[in-house]
Each structure stands twice: as C-alpha cells, then as structure tokens.
Coordinates of C-alpha atoms and ligand atoms in Angstrom, one line a residue:
M1490 CA 4.7 -23.2 -23.1
D1491 CA 6.0 -25.2 -20.1
R1492 CA 3.5 -27.6 -18.7
R1493 CA 3.9 -30.0 -15.8
V1494 CA 1.2 -32.3 -14.9
A1495 CA 0.7 -34.1 -11.6
A1496 CA -2.0 -36.6 -11.1
N1497 CA -3.2 -38.9 -8.4
N1498 CA -6.5 -40.8 -8.0
D1499 CA -8.9 -37.9 -7.8
L1500 CA -6.8 -34.7 -8.4
V1501 CA -5.4 -33.5 -11.6
Q1502 CA -3.3 -30.4 -11.2
F1503 CA -1.2 -28.7 -13.8
R1504 CA 0.9 -25.6 -14.0
I1505 CA 1.8 -23.2 -16.8
D1506 CA 4.8 -21.0 -16.0
A1507 CA 4.7 -18.8 -19.0
T1508 CA 3.1 -18.6 -22.4
R1509 CA 4.3 -17.2 -25.7
C1510 CA 1.7 -15.0 -27.3
D1511 CA 1.2 -13.9 -30.9
G1512 CA 0.9 -10.3 -30.1
Q1513 CA -2.8 -10.3 -31.2
G1514 CA -4.3 -10.6 -27.7
V1515 CA -5.1 -14.3 -28.2
C1516 CA -3.5 -15.4 -25.0
V1517 CA -4.4 -13.5 -21.8
L1518 CA -2.2 -15.5 -19.5
I1519 CA 0.4 -13.1 -18.1
A1520 CA 1.8 -14.9 -15.0
P1521 CA 2.5 -18.4 -13.9
E1522 CA -0.7 -20.2 -13.0
I1523 CA -1.8 -23.4 -11.3
F1524 CA -4.8 -25.1 -12.7
E1525 CA -7.1 -27.8 -11.4
L1526 CA -10.2 -29.3 -13.0
D1527 CA -13.6 -28.4 -11.8
R1528 CA -16.6 -30.7 -11.5
Y1529 CA -17.2 -30.2 -15.2
D1530 CA -13.6 -31.2 -16.1
L1531 CA -12.8 -27.6 -17.0
A1532 CA -9.5 -26.1 -15.9
Y1533 CA -9.7 -23.2 -13.4
V1534 CA -6.9 -21.2 -11.9
T1535 CA -6.3 -21.9 -8.2
K1536 CA -5.0 -19.4 -5.8
A1537 CA -1.8 -21.4 -5.3
A1538 CA 0.0 -19.5 -8.1
D1539 CA 0.6 -16.5 -5.8
A1540 CA 2.7 -18.6 -3.4
L1541 CA 4.5 -20.2 -6.4
V1542 CA 5.5 -16.8 -7.8
R1543 CA 6.7 -15.7 -4.3
S1544 CA 8.8 -18.8 -3.7
D1545 CA 10.3 -19.6 -7.1
E1546 CA 12.8 -17.2 -8.7
D1547 CA 12.8 -19.0 -12.0
V1548 CA 9.1 -19.0 -12.3
R1549 CA 8.9 -15.3 -11.4
S1550 CA 11.4 -14.3 -14.1
R1551 CA 9.5 -16.3 -16.7
G1552 CA 6.3 -14.6 -15.5
F1553 CA 7.8 -11.2 -16.0
E1554 CA 9.0 -12.2 -19.5
A1555 CA 5.4 -13.3 -20.4
D1556 CA 4.1 -10.2 -18.8
A1557 CA 6.3 -8.0 -20.9
M1558 CA 5.0 -9.6 -24.2
C1559 CA 1.3 -9.4 -23.4
P1560 CA -0.7 -6.9 -25.3
R1561 CA -3.2 -6.7 -22.4
D1562 CA -0.4 -5.4 -20.3
A1563 CA 0.4 -2.9 -23.0
I1564 CA -3.1 -1.5 -22.7
F1565 CA -2.5 -0.8 -19.0
E1566 CA 0.9 0.7 -19.8
M1567 CA -0.6 3.0 -22.3
L1568 CA -3.2 4.1 -19.9
A1569 CA -0.8 4.7 -17.1
S1570 CA 1.4 6.9 -19.2
A1571 CA -1.6 8.9 -20.6
R1572 CA -2.9 9.4 -17.1
P1573 CA -2.1 12.8 -15.5
A1574 CA -1.0 12.9 -11.9
P1575 CA -4.0 12.5 -9.6
V1576 CA -5.5 15.8 -8.6
E1577 CA -5.1 16.2 -4.8
R1578 CA -8.4 17.7 -3.6
P1579 CA -9.1 19.0 -0.1
E1580 CA -12.0 17.3 1.7
A1581 CA -15.1 19.2 0.4
E1582 CA -17.3 20.8 3.1
P1583 CA -20.5 18.7 3.2
A1584 CA -23.6 20.6 2.2
D1585 CA -25.8 21.4 5.3
V1586 CA -29.0 20.3 3.5
F1587 CA -28.7 17.9 0.6
V1588 CA -30.5 19.3 -2.5
P1589 CA -31.7 16.5 -4.8
R1590 CA -30.3 16.5 -8.2
F1591 CA -32.2 13.7 -9.9
V1592 CA -35.4 12.7 -8.0
L1593 CA -36.8 16.2 -7.9
P1594 CA -39.8 16.5 -5.5
E1595 CA -41.6 19.0 -7.8
L1596 CA -41.5 16.5 -10.6
G1597 CA -43.7 13.9 -8.8
E1598 CA -44.7 11.4 -11.4
G1599 CA -44.3 13.9 -14.2
T1600 CA -41.6 14.2 -16.9
E1601 CA -39.2 17.1 -17.0
S1602 CA -39.3 18.9 -20.4
L1603 CA -36.2 19.7 -22.4
D1604 CA -37.0 23.4 -22.0
D1605 CA -37.0 23.1 -18.2
W1606 CA -33.7 21.3 -18.2
R1607 CA -32.2 24.0 -20.5
T1608 CA -33.6 26.7 -18.2
A1609 CA -31.8 24.9 -15.3
G1610 CA -28.5 25.2 -17.3
G1611 CA -28.6 22.0 -19.3
F1612 CA -27.1 21.4 -22.7
K1613 CA -24.1 23.6 -21.9
P1614 CA -21.5 23.4 -24.6
Q1615 CA -18.2 22.0 -23.3
E1616 CA -14.7 21.5 -24.8
P1617 CA -13.7 17.8 -24.8
M1618 CA -10.7 18.3 -22.6
E1619 CA -12.6 20.6 -20.2
L1620 CA -15.2 17.9 -19.9
L1621 CA -12.6 15.2 -19.3
Q1622 CA -11.1 17.4 -16.5
L1623 CA -14.6 17.9 -15.0
I1624 CA -15.1 14.2 -14.9
E1625 CA -11.8 13.7 -13.1
Q1626 CA -12.4 16.5 -10.7
S1627 CA -16.0 15.3 -10.0
G1628 CA -14.7 11.7 -9.4
L1629 CA -17.4 10.3 -11.5
T1630 CA -17.6 6.5 -11.7
G1631 CA -19.9 4.2 -13.7
H1632 CA -23.5 3.7 -12.3
G1633 CA -24.2 0.5 -14.3
G1634 CA -23.0 -1.8 -11.5
A1635 CA -19.2 -2.1 -11.7
G1636 CA -18.2 1.4 -10.7
F1637 CA -15.5 1.7 -13.3
P1638 CA -13.8 5.2 -13.3
T1639 CA -15.5 7.1 -16.2
A1640 CA -12.4 9.2 -17.1
E1641 CA -10.3 6.1 -17.7
K1642 CA -12.8 4.9 -20.3
W1643 CA -12.9 8.3 -22.0
K1644 CA -9.2 8.5 -22.3
R1645 CA -9.1 5.2 -24.3
M1646 CA -11.6 6.8 -26.7
M1647 CA -9.9 10.1 -27.3
G1648 CA -8.7 10.4 -30.9
A1649 CA -10.5 7.2 -32.1
D1650 CA -11.6 7.0 -35.7
Q1651 CA -15.4 7.3 -36.2
P1652 CA -16.3 6.4 -32.6
V1653 CA -19.8 5.6 -31.4
V1654 CA -21.4 6.3 -28.1
V1655 CA -23.8 3.7 -26.6
A1656 CA -26.0 4.7 -23.7
N1657 CA -26.9 1.5 -21.8
G1658 CA -30.5 1.9 -20.6
S1659 CA -31.2 -1.8 -20.3
E1660 CA -32.4 -2.7 -16.8
R1661 CA -33.6 -6.3 -16.5
E1662 CA -32.6 -7.0 -13.0
P1663 CA -35.7 -7.5 -10.7
G1664 CA -35.7 -4.9 -8.0
T1665 CA -33.6 -2.3 -9.9
H1666 CA -35.6 0.6 -11.5
K1667 CA -33.4 3.6 -11.5
D1668 CA -32.6 3.7 -15.2
R1669 CA -36.1 3.4 -16.4
W1670 CA -37.1 6.0 -13.9
L1671 CA -34.5 8.4 -15.2
M1672 CA -35.3 7.9 -18.8
T1673 CA -39.1 8.2 -18.2
H1674 CA -39.0 11.2 -15.8
R1675 CA -35.7 13.0 -16.8
P1676 CA -35.1 12.1 -20.4
A1677 CA -33.6 15.5 -21.2
L1678 CA -30.9 14.9 -18.6
V1679 CA -30.0 11.6 -20.0
L1680 CA -30.0 13.0 -23.6
D1681 CA -27.8 15.9 -22.4
G1682 CA -25.3 13.3 -21.1
V1683 CA -25.4 11.4 -24.4
V1684 CA -24.7 14.6 -26.4
L1685 CA -21.9 15.6 -24.1
A1686 CA -20.2 12.2 -24.4
A1687 CA -20.6 12.1 -28.2
R1688 CA -19.2 15.6 -28.6
A1689 CA -16.3 14.9 -26.3
V1690 CA -15.1 11.7 -28.1
G1691 CA -16.0 13.1 -31.6
A1692 CA -18.9 10.6 -32.3
A1693 CA -21.4 11.4 -35.0
L1694 CA -23.5 8.4 -33.9
A1695 CA -25.0 7.7 -30.5
I1696 CA -27.3 4.7 -29.7
I1697 CA -29.5 4.5 -26.7
G1698 CA -30.4 0.9 -25.7
I1699 CA -33.8 0.7 -24.0
D1700 CA -35.6 -2.5 -22.9
D1701 CA -38.1 -3.6 -25.6
E1702 CA -41.2 -3.4 -23.5
S1703 CA -40.3 -0.2 -21.7
E1704 CA -42.7 1.9 -23.7
E1705 CA -42.8 4.9 -21.3
S1706 CA -39.0 5.3 -21.4
K1707 CA -38.9 4.9 -25.1
S1708 CA -41.5 7.5 -25.8
A1709 CA -40.1 10.0 -23.3
V1710 CA -36.5 9.7 -24.7
S1711 CA -37.8 9.8 -28.3
A1712 CA -39.8 13.0 -27.5
A1713 CA -36.7 14.6 -26.0
I1714 CA -34.7 13.7 -29.1
D1715 CA -37.4 15.3 -31.3
D1716 CA -37.3 18.5 -29.2
A1717 CA -33.5 18.6 -29.2
T1718 CA -33.5 18.2 -33.0
A1719 CA -36.0 21.0 -33.4
Q1720 CA -33.9 23.3 -31.2
G1721 CA -30.7 22.5 -33.2
L1722 CA -29.0 20.8 -30.3
L1723 CA -28.0 17.7 -32.2
D1724 CA -26.4 19.3 -35.2
G1725 CA -24.2 16.6 -36.9
L1726 CA -25.1 14.0 -34.4
E1727 CA -27.4 11.1 -35.2
I1728 CA -29.2 9.5 -32.2
R1729 CA -30.8 6.1 -32.6
L1730 CA -33.0 4.1 -30.1
Q1731 CA -32.3 0.4 -29.9
G1732 CA -34.7 -2.0 -28.3
V1733 CA -33.1 -4.6 -26.0
P1734 CA -34.6 -8.1 -25.9
N1735 CA -35.9 -9.6 -22.6
R1736 CA -32.7 -11.3 -21.4
Y1737 CA -30.8 -10.3 -18.3
V1738 CA -27.5 -10.7 -20.0
A1739 CA -28.5 -8.4 -22.9
G1740 CA -27.6 -5.4 -20.7
E1741 CA -24.0 -6.6 -20.4
E1742 CA -22.1 -4.1 -22.6
T1743 CA -20.7 -6.5 -25.2
A1744 CA -24.0 -8.4 -25.5
L1745 CA -25.6 -5.0 -26.1
L1746 CA -23.2 -4.4 -28.9
N1747 CA -24.2 -7.7 -30.4
V1748 CA -27.9 -6.7 -30.1
I1749 CA -27.2 -3.4 -31.9
E1750 CA -25.6 -5.3 -34.7
G1751 CA -28.7 -7.5 -35.0
N1752 CA -27.2 -10.5 -33.4
A1753 CA -28.1 -12.6 -30.3
P1754 CA -27.5 -11.0 -26.9
I1755 CA -24.3 -12.9 -26.2
P1756 CA -21.3 -11.4 -24.4
R1757 CA -18.1 -11.1 -26.4
L1758 CA -14.7 -12.2 -25.4
R1759 CA -12.3 -9.3 -24.3
P1760 CA -9.8 -8.2 -25.6
P1761 CA -10.7 -6.5 -27.9
F1762 CA -12.4 -4.1 -25.5
P1763 CA -15.3 -2.0 -26.8
S1764 CA -13.1 1.1 -26.7
D1765 CA -11.0 -0.5 -29.4
V1766 CA -13.5 -2.6 -31.4
G1767 CA -17.1 -2.1 -30.4
V1768 CA -20.2 -1.8 -32.5
F1769 CA -19.8 -2.1 -36.3
G1770 CA -16.1 -2.6 -35.7
R1771 CA -15.7 1.0 -34.4
A1772 CA -14.3 2.2 -31.1
T1773 CA -17.3 2.5 -28.8
L1774 CA -17.9 4.2 -25.5
V1775 CA -20.5 2.3 -23.5
Q1776 CA -21.9 4.2 -20.5
N1777 CA -24.9 3.5 -18.3
V1778 CA -27.7 6.1 -18.6
E1779 CA -27.4 7.2 -15.0
T1780 CA -23.6 7.8 -15.5
L1781 CA -24.6 10.1 -18.4
A1782 CA -27.2 11.8 -16.4
Q1783 CA -24.7 12.4 -13.6
L1784 CA -22.3 13.9 -16.1
A1785 CA -25.0 16.3 -17.3
V1786 CA -25.7 17.4 -13.7
A1787 CA -21.9 17.8 -13.0
T1788 CA -21.6 20.2 -16.0
V1789 CA -24.4 22.4 -14.5
L1790 CA -23.2 22.2 -10.9
G1791 CA -19.4 22.3 -11.5
P1792 CA -17.0 20.0 -9.7
D1793 CA -17.0 21.6 -6.3
S1794 CA -20.7 21.8 -5.9
Y1795 CA -21.0 18.2 -7.4
R1796 CA -18.6 17.0 -4.7
S1797 CA -20.3 18.9 -1.9
A1798 CA -22.6 15.9 -1.6
G1799 CA -21.3 12.4 -0.8
T1800 CA -17.9 11.6 0.7
H1801 CA -14.4 12.5 -0.3
D1802 CA -13.8 9.1 -2.0
V1803 CA -17.3 8.7 -3.4
P1804 CA -18.6 12.1 -4.3
G1805 CA -22.2 12.9 -5.2
S1806 CA -25.4 11.2 -4.9
G1807 CA -27.0 8.2 -6.6
V1808 CA -30.5 7.0 -7.6
F1809 CA -31.4 4.0 -5.5
T1810 CA -34.3 1.5 -5.7
V1811 CA -35.6 0.6 -2.2
G1812 CA -38.4 -1.7 -1.1
P1813 CA -39.3 -5.2 0.2
F1814 CA -37.8 -8.1 -1.9
G1815 CA -40.3 -8.7 -4.7
G1816 CA -41.7 -5.1 -4.4
P1817 CA -43.3 -2.6 -4.4
Y1818 CA -40.2 -0.4 -4.9
T1819 CA -39.6 3.3 -4.5
V1820 CA -36.9 5.2 -6.5
V1821 CA -35.1 7.6 -4.2
E1822 CA -32.0 9.7 -4.3
K1823 CA -29.3 9.6 -1.6
E1824 CA -25.9 11.0 -1.0
F1825 CA -23.2 8.4 -1.0
G1826 CA -22.1 7.8 2.6
H1827 CA -25.7 8.0 3.9
S1828 CA -26.4 5.3 6.4
L1829 CA -28.1 2.2 5.1
K1830 CA -30.0 1.9 8.4
D1831 CA -31.2 5.4 8.2
L1832 CA -32.4 4.9 4.6
L1833 CA -34.4 1.8 5.7
A1834 CA -35.8 3.7 8.6
E1835 CA -36.9 6.6 6.3
H1836 CA -38.8 4.1 4.3
H1837 CA -40.3 2.2 7.3
L1838 CA -38.5 -1.0 6.3
L1839 CA -36.7 -1.9 9.5
D1840 CA -39.6 -3.7 11.3
G1841 CA -39.4 -7.5 11.2
L1842 CA -36.6 -7.7 8.6
Q1843 CA -34.5 -10.9 8.5
A1844 CA -31.9 -9.7 6.0
V1845 CA -31.2 -6.9 3.5
L1846 CA -30.0 -7.5 0.0
V1847 CA -27.7 -4.6 -0.9
G1848 CA -26.4 -3.8 -4.4
G1849 CA -29.0 -5.9 -6.3
Y1850 CA -28.9 -9.5 -7.3
A1851 CA -25.1 -9.5 -7.6
G1852 CA -24.7 -7.7 -4.3
G1853 CA -24.8 -9.2 -0.9
L1854 CA -27.1 -10.1 2.0
L1855 CA -26.6 -8.4 5.3
Q1856 CA -27.8 -9.4 8.8
P1857 CA -30.2 -7.0 10.7
D1858 CA -27.4 -6.1 13.1
A1859 CA -25.0 -5.2 10.3
L1860 CA -27.0 -2.3 8.8
D1861 CA -25.0 0.5 10.4
V1862 CA -22.9 0.9 7.3
P1863 CA -22.4 3.9 5.0
L1864 CA -23.6 3.5 1.4
T1865 CA -20.1 3.5 -0.2
P1866 CA -18.5 0.8 -2.3
A1867 CA -15.6 0.3 0.2
A1868 CA -17.8 0.0 3.3
L1869 CA -20.2 -2.4 1.6
R1870 CA -17.4 -4.5 0.3
G1871 CA -16.1 -4.8 3.8
A1872 CA -19.6 -6.1 4.8
N1873 CA -19.6 -8.7 2.0
A1874 CA -22.0 -6.7 -0.1
S1875 CA -21.6 -4.1 -2.9
L1876 CA -23.1 -0.8 -4.1
G1877 CA -23.8 -2.6 -7.4
T1878 CA -27.0 -1.4 -9.1
K1879 CA -27.9 0.6 -5.9
S1880 CA -30.9 -1.6 -5.2
I1881 CA -31.8 -2.2 -1.5
Q1882 CA -34.3 -5.0 -0.9
V1883 CA -35.6 -6.1 2.4
I1884 CA -36.1 -9.8 3.2
G1885 CA -39.0 -9.9 5.7
A1886 CA -40.4 -12.4 8.1
G1887 CA -41.4 -15.7 6.4
Q1888 CA -38.8 -15.3 3.6
C1889 CA -35.8 -17.5 4.1
P1890 CA -32.5 -16.0 3.1
V1891 CA -31.3 -19.4 1.7
R1892 CA -34.3 -19.5 -0.5
V1893 CA -33.8 -15.9 -1.7
I1894 CA -30.3 -16.6 -2.8
A1895 CA -31.3 -20.0 -4.3
D1896 CA -33.9 -18.1 -6.4
I1897 CA -31.4 -15.4 -7.4
V1898 CA -28.8 -17.9 -8.5
G1899 CA -31.5 -20.0 -10.2
Y1900 CA -32.5 -16.8 -12.1
F1901 CA -29.0 -16.1 -13.1
G1902 CA -28.7 -19.7 -14.3
E1903 CA -31.8 -19.3 -16.5
Q1904 CA -30.5 -16.1 -17.9
S1905 CA -27.0 -17.3 -18.6
A1906 CA -26.0 -16.9 -22.3
D1907 CA -25.1 -20.6 -22.5
Q1908 CA -21.6 -19.9 -23.7
C1909 CA -19.5 -21.0 -20.7
P1910 CA -20.3 -24.4 -19.1
M1911 CA -19.3 -23.5 -15.6
C1912 CA -21.9 -20.7 -15.8
S1913 CA -24.7 -22.4 -17.7
Q1914 CA -24.3 -25.7 -15.8
G1915 CA -22.8 -24.4 -12.6
L1916 CA -25.4 -21.8 -11.7
P1917 CA -28.4 -24.3 -11.9
D1918 CA -26.2 -26.8 -9.9
M1919 CA -25.5 -24.2 -7.2
A1920 CA -29.2 -23.3 -7.0
G1921 CA -30.0 -27.0 -6.8
I1922 CA -27.8 -27.4 -3.8
M1923 CA -29.4 -24.4 -2.1
R1924 CA -32.8 -25.8 -2.8
G1925 CA -31.6 -29.1 -1.3
L1926 CA -30.7 -27.2 1.9
E1927 CA -34.2 -25.7 1.9
D1928 CA -36.0 -29.0 1.7
G1929 CA -33.5 -30.9 3.9
T1930 CA -32.1 -33.2 1.1
A1931 CA -28.6 -31.5 1.1
G1932 CA -26.1 -32.5 3.8
Q1933 CA -22.6 -31.3 4.7
S1934 CA -21.0 -32.8 1.6
E1935 CA -23.3 -30.7 -0.7
L1936 CA -22.6 -27.6 1.4
D1937 CA -18.9 -28.3 0.9
E1938 CA -19.5 -28.6 -2.9
L1939 CA -21.3 -25.3 -2.8
A1940 CA -18.2 -23.7 -1.1
V1941 CA -16.0 -25.0 -3.9
F1942 CA -18.0 -23.0 -6.5
M1943 CA -16.7 -19.9 -4.8
D1944 CA -13.3 -20.7 -6.1
T1945 CA -14.3 -22.2 -9.5
L1946 CA -16.8 -19.5 -10.7
P1947 CA -15.1 -16.1 -10.5
N1948 CA -13.0 -14.7 -13.4
R1949 CA -13.9 -17.6 -15.7
G1950 CA -16.9 -16.5 -17.7
V1951 CA -16.8 -14.5 -20.9
C1952 CA -18.8 -12.0 -18.8
R1953 CA -19.1 -11.3 -15.1
L1954 CA -22.5 -12.9 -14.5
P1955 CA -21.0 -15.9 -12.6
D1956 CA -18.9 -13.6 -10.5
G1957 CA -22.1 -11.8 -9.3
A1958 CA -23.7 -15.2 -8.5
A1959 CA -20.6 -16.1 -6.5
R1960 CA -20.5 -12.8 -4.6
V1961 CA -24.1 -13.0 -3.5
T1962 CA -23.6 -16.6 -2.4
V1963 CA -20.5 -15.8 -0.5
S1964 CA -22.5 -13.2 1.5
L1965 CA -25.0 -16.0 2.4
L1966 CA -22.3 -18.5 3.4
T1967 CA -20.4 -15.9 5.4
N1968 CA -22.9 -13.5 6.9
F1969 CA -25.5 -16.3 7.5
A1970 CA -23.2 -19.2 8.3
E1971 CA -25.3 -20.2 11.4
L1972 CA -28.5 -20.2 9.5
V1973 CA -27.0 -22.1 6.6
A1974 CA -25.6 -24.7 9.1
A1975 CA -29.1 -25.1 10.6
H1976 CA -30.4 -26.1 7.2
V1977 CA -27.9 -28.9 6.7
G1978 CA -29.7 -32.2 6.5
A1979 CA -32.7 -30.6 8.3
G1980 CA -34.3 -28.2 5.9
C1981 CA -35.5 -24.7 6.4
P1982 CA -36.2 -23.7 10.0
T1983 CA -38.0 -20.5 9.0
P1984 CA -41.8 -20.8 9.0
Q1985 CA -42.8 -19.7 5.4
S1986 CA -45.5 -17.0 5.1
Ligands
LIG1275 C1 -24.5 -9.9 -16.7 C2 -24.4 -8.5 -16.8 C3 -25.5 -7.7 -17.0 C4 -25.4 -6.3 -17.1 N1 -26.6 -5.5 -17.3 C5 -26.5 -4.2 -17.3 C6 -27.6 -3.4 -17.6 O1 -28.8 -3.9 -17.7 N2 -27.5 -2.1 -17.7 C7 -26.3 -1.5 -17.5 O2 -26.2 -0.2 -17.6 N3 -25.2 -2.2 -17.3 C8 -25.2 -3.5 -17.2 N4 -24.1 -4.3 -17.0 C9 -22.8 -3.5 -16.9 C10 -22.3 -3.2 -18.3 O3 -21.7 -4.4 -18.8 C11 -21.3 -2.1 -18.3 O4 -20.4 -2.3 -17.3 C12 -22.0 -0.7 -18.1 O5 -23.0 -0.5 -19.0 C13 -20.9 0.4 -18.3 O6 -21.4 1.6 -17.9 P1 -20.9 2.5 -16.7 O7 -19.3 2.5 -16.8 O8 -21.4 3.8 -17.0 O9 -21.4 1.8 -15.5 C14 -24.2 -5.7 -16.9 C15 -23.1 -6.4 -16.6 C16 -23.2 -7.8 -16.6 C17 -22.0 -8.6 -16.3
LIG1276 S1 -20.4 -16.2 -18.1 FE1 -22.5 -17.0 -18.4 S2 -23.7 -15.3 -19.0 FE2 -21.6 -14.7 -19.3 S3 -21.1 -15.2 -21.4 FE3 -20.5 -17.0 -20.2 S4 -22.4 -18.3 -20.2 FE4 -23.0 -16.3 -20.9

C-alpha cells in the first residue's frame, strides 16, 4: 500500500494509489482513490480520484495493476465472457389498447385461483436455457427497486451446487403496496414465477419472505402452495414461507438472508454476493415477487407479446402504487413509458399538488411543472427521480416538501441497521438539519453541511439505504432549490394544513 497524507488545520486528506489483495475479496479497492474524513472522522472517497487517474501516468498503471488482481473484477470478467452478444431487436409495434397483465379488472378485490391461472396458460414447463433466453428477449429487469437485469443474476447461478431461490415479498416502505397486492390477489402468478426460477437454476428449495403481519398475503400464498402440491406441480421442490420482521432494512436482500437463517435483519458485506454464498452458505437467487410474477406472465405471453407494451428500452408494464402522500393508495398497472402527468390525471391527483414523490422513499421529488415525463428509469433519472419501487405519491397543499423529505430521511435513520456510523448517525443528523430549516433555526452554514452529505453518504454503507436517502435529498436540494433557500433562517413559508 502506498499512502501519502497531507494535513492542514482543518483538512486531512490521504490518497491510496494501489492495494495488494489476498485474493479472497477482502479488499475492494481497485483504483487509486483520494480520501477525506467526514464529520464523524470516517474516511470517504472524494471525486478527485478521477482527475488524478487522468493526469498521473504512474498512478494509472498502478491502478491497472491493482485492478487486475482484484477478485471483484474477476467476477465481472467472468460475466462478460459468459454473456452472449446482445440480441438486436426491432422496435416492437406498440399495442393499440393495452391489455392488463397483473391488475385484472375482473378480479376486483378477489383472489385468482391456481386453476384460473393454469387455464390462462400458467405453470408451463420450460427448459432452463429456454427460460433464460426468454428473460433476455423480454428485457426483464428487477422490480424490487434497483432494476438489476434479471438474466445477469441468473447466469451467475447456472450450475451452482444445491442452490436456493428466495422470493422477496417484504414490503415495508410506506406508500408502496404492489407486492402485498400481488401476493394477496394473484398468489398463483407469484408461485408460478418461484417454481420457474427454482426449476431453471436447479433449486430443490425455495423460500418466500412475507412481512410478519401480512396475514392476507401469507394465507393466499400458502393456499396456492397447497393447491400446487395437490396438483403435483411442486414435485421435488420444497417451498417454505418465511415471516419478515417489522424493519425496513429487513427487505434488503442480504438482511433477508440473515432473517431466513434465524439472525437479526442486518445487511451483509459484499462480496461474497448471494449468488455465490447466500442462505445456509449456498448459492442463492434473490428475486422480488413482482419480478417473478412478471416472469410467469412472460412465459405465457412470449417475448414479442410481452414487449408489445412499454418502450423499446423498458418493455412491459409494472404494478404501481398511486395516491396522496400518507394515503389512501390505489394499486394500478401501467405500461412503462406512460406519462406521469396522465397517470396523475387519471387518478384525479393533479389539483392543488405542490410536489410529487416518484419512485418511493428513495426516489425523487418533482415540481408540478416537471410532470410531463414518461415513466421509464432513464427519463426519471434525468429529472432527479427514479422508478424505484414504482410508488407515486402526491404532496398536496399544506404539506411542505422540506418537511416531507425530513420525515423520510428521519424514517430511514430510525430504520438503519446501526452498522455503519455515517448511516445511523448521518441520517438523523441530516433530518435534524432539515427540521431546522422547517422551524427557522437552520441557516446557510447548516444548509451547506446538508449538501456535504450528498458526497459523504453514497457508496459507503454495507447496504444502499443511505444512497436512497441521499438521492431523495438531492431531488429536494436541486428541484426545490428556491423553496429550500426561502426556508434558510426563516422557517417554513408554507401554511400547514
Ligand atoms: C434498504 C433496502 C431495503 C430493501 N427492501 C426491499 C423489499 O422490501 N423488498 C424487495 O423486494 N427488495 C428490497 N430491496 C432490494 C433488494 O435488496 C434486492 O435488490 C431485490 O430483492 C432483488 O430483486 P429484483 O432483482 O427482482 O429486484 C431493498 C434494498 C435496500 C437497500
Ligand atoms: S448502510 Fe445503514 S442500513 Fe445499511 S447496513 Fe449500514 S447502517 Fe445498516
């Protein structure tokens, strides 16, 4: 290790040009980095490293050397070589009228039976490679919040010894209700996805995580498992239900693995990734329950019909939760690419709105004049929001956007797993600054401190909870800069209802 330290009165900065690693994945530093200390005296990586790499030949070559030795890099190498050339697909003709795939009008508040889903074509046997190809051709990505390409995950699992499939049905985030809705109303669809995934990766054990108090979902899924067992659909496959404790972070995939093993819901450090070492030390495929339901629908529709909804880059439709911030919420299905503004109009939510929270608590806050945006990850990213958990919540008159974000970040702080100080201390401190803006006790220096968190939070937690908190705060500071400035030293100008 080459370490150079520069210090003056109030700034300590140090730089690591390269590290030697023991080949076990202990070190994850693969390029020269410049560190500073944050307000908790913890080192964080500044953005200055990019410039350093560009300007210093010696540093660059040492970075490459470290890079070449890093097992994390090897993982990506492996993936890249295993990956077939991307399939070039012509732009699909959009369907004239979008036919719902999940939120079926005829279902109302009822529950679809296993027999009905089988009659519609469900539980179709598929060869593993056929299914993997279908996933690639359908362009399926994860619906648990991060949008990770599903096929990439599956490729890591192929050929694993005694793999396990975990269906993530935990859904703690206030204002997101799609997964509970799916498990309660279309349990056979979810179960079909679980069975498809298990058969494809060769798993004899699948575990469905459901929030402890979500009795309706548990009994619907449990009845579907009984019916599937009686009809011989689960031959050689054991499916267990796992209650998930009431902690937001328990839905994070590695925390869920800990819960399944009977431990506290605390995220695990990666690597190893769950696809290498997951539950009970076995390779584990963790997939959100909507992703699995999407998979089941794709097997029935086929890739072309699946892609006939949505856009070329984001095919298909998704299950959204829509409503005023704090509820009541409606679960609806929309094609990706549908206009956010139209969606709000369809639900009579445009009148008197002050802001819209798009993508859930880790998403972003949009101004009323910025709603003409298609519901796709790229378009929403460009607007400082995200598709996230597909929750769309309207902030109405009398609700101050600063308070809303303070409450969200405060909630994240309470739900932190207390492993990483910049998360467990930083999030309450951030919320405190925003509450100070609300009551007029925070001035410009506190606002400047808040902005520093945007550099010191991301990429530093064992999990991505702080990244979500930073993202939603950036949307406030960027999209509502004038309103935030009006709070400085003066308090909230919005009359509270
Ligand atoms: C703090 C935190 C909480 C999360 N909670 C959930 C959750 O409740 N349900 C869920 O499916 N994914 C949740 N995720 C995402 C999972 O870690 C994981 O990415 C997902 O289950 C993978 O499935 P997918 O690829 O099908 O989206 C959470 C992530 C973070 C960082
Ligand atoms: S980042 Fe926060 S929530 Fe995630 S593991 Fe660390 S302390 Fe826990």
